[in-house]
Amino acid sequence: MTPPRTPQIPVVVLAGFLGSGKTTLLNHLLRNRAGTRIGVIVNDFGAIEIDAMTVSGQVGSTVSLGNGCLCCAVDASELDTFLETLTRPSARLDVIVIEASGLAEPQELVRMLLASDNPHILYGGLVEVVDAAEFDRTRQRHPEIDRHLAVADLVVLNKTDRVGEAERERLRAAVAELSGPAAVISAVHGRIDPELLFDPALRPDHEEKVRQLTFEDLLREEAPDGHEGHDDHLHASYESVDFTSDVPMDPRRFMEFLDSRPDGLYRIKGFADFGAGDRDNTYALHAVGRFLRFVPRPWARGEQRLTQLVMIGAGIDAAALSAGLAACRADGAARGDEPGRADAADVERAMWGVLRYVQEQAPEPEVFDTHGTADPREAAAEA
């Protein structure tokens, strides 16, 4: 098996009805991107405010946001064209965010991403932004919001400062019922931890040398309510669980764990060692919502063989997740002991469940320091 050399750029769909706070959340991501280069695709009608700049119906335009971030205003029909532009090596982007129209069908954008022939992108999740103060009235005007929530991977219950505590809990329960397994987090002014959506990309010192003032600098200076930079309490709305094992994972048990992962578990990232299932490779794992993708790569000479995972979600039971993963550790033949012929065949069959979600190799020479996922509910994941 030839491992992929080119991890692909995750594409996050940011959706929500008019006034829910999508653009505010997007601006927050741009202010707190921690060196990550973000490509922004705006699929909207009319004027789109991005604080320090305005794109007014300029379909087909691309505007630099500074420090490598770009903004495009596009029609849905042009989505593939601009994804091709933003995934060129010269763009050097780490993540792409599509801000969907407040009148758009987000599942249609997801379908387009999954059906895209662009080898340099992976679906990074559907984030649905909900206005807490207007939720009931929005459902009356737009009953399709129930359908949107049902396909979301992460729901941001925004503007929670505008409702009382009892009402906030009622809304959270109502949204959670509609969104099923999706993680639901509360926010004010769209302030969520960017690490929920993407990993910070560390840049060499020489890339952060003295430079001209950028749009990002202006955005930071104009942060709402005096909040500048990264809010120290953003992490309070979700939990992160680490797991490390020097014993390989049993592929069958591990896939059973992933198939039954609990509601509210939004992202899983890290590396899995399957022992005798594949002695040559470690498997990078990237999951968002119910989407899952493995990317094998050869073990480096002298590299310690470990399974190392990080799980991120809201309302999750950290102890139960850790115990569940611990129960996935292999024994006997799967661990790498001398197996009998029957045991070896069983280990090989157990790996089939993993290989269903293995990412195909993307062509050279694109190099991006990022991650991605796939959807087990779609035929695209059958690669």
Steps between C-alpha positions, in 0.01 A plus 500: 500500500644839399420759767382846395761775515263791475247550780202687361344832594185471712205701369258613772146608408374781724119524477209664679203722423525874446610682815615189686857630524689305234712795387572602859625147568707507180659831600581350839680210329702747293599696810606189689645284225834444684709512182257285303441614142126498432327506164150647518238429235188713533187360337247774572263749345556873534756665725733288712666684786838378615575791737803662336373430148174467310430271207179621334371244256839473328454144384826364367719735705784401731619740770804460724425521871870526587750247634404246237125497566276543198132576444303402189142592413350223287186343368448140606550399137853641515597324821731246339677773303588696810593190697749432224638854539528478878670159498786607274842474669548877470197563725661301784170472687438271798121503512214629285175632645189535283258753643170382359217734411241544771255366242719211385440129545817402688462133418525592131840661562606190693386282213703710256811465715461124529447473127790730412778363283753730668760262653634765738191550720315304764170570667570675830151512649172692487471765771145634548471834685173560687376831643384414853286813532318437171495119484126446549406777256756370248343152514159653430628693197744234380389150613782358286738590784404165653643326194815713510561415864450130430800493264730729701823371653531789746230743616596839642217640714595865458390821676431315824562824691160619372297233682467399863652185648176298501424598141857418401466148639164453326648610168805282542281196564278581200798546268667184631184299430488626141872461431534144632864397542645844418690687770318813624699786648387841625664822388480878528598715199595180315804447721591132485842342532648475146655166598150353486521544122870484414843451651727806532772501235831598652708721271878547492619814674615657173141494372382714792757776462414870499239567234232745394178525698257237367124461508547251782669770710210736433249233592678433828495870588128518431401188696149531654455606861871549547581131454833475327677189379419157640242487778640304794161343571413375150605149597235489774229408247663171403724225635817343365603144587848359430574129458840332459580128482820311430289189437362481141129541440284206396357624165161332547445634852630841400259529207214390726598782735506753217170377356329543837671818616271707723295807417689825547838359395588741220863438403750216535857541383826315546673176400410135548734200511330181382790270581491183293214649296761712320853481637631751246272799558349723764154635417415868535135525604284803429132506592244778516145422605418166335767549232813288518823458305827311556829594333782242532866597503815292557647481847816705522819317591525489878151653548323380813189309400213665682133572455445867583154654469326822598120509526310831508133545577229651717316315776718193462599252773881518503544199728269284287681598180839416649369168630344421164828559319694300757268207430600520132860402571607182327611171642663191356538491123362850446761638739779346299573174683573197285157426351364175368371493145138541613590789732694679224205466262268644765727801551508558124120487480472739794708757308241512222285728715789746526596481134149604393585848627858529375568822313633470148832667426480857372745583221826690539617772545239659727614514863264620772541465876146412594249216536174370359208259531251300297136401530411135567141582402603578143630284222796738480634339814508159336832584329 
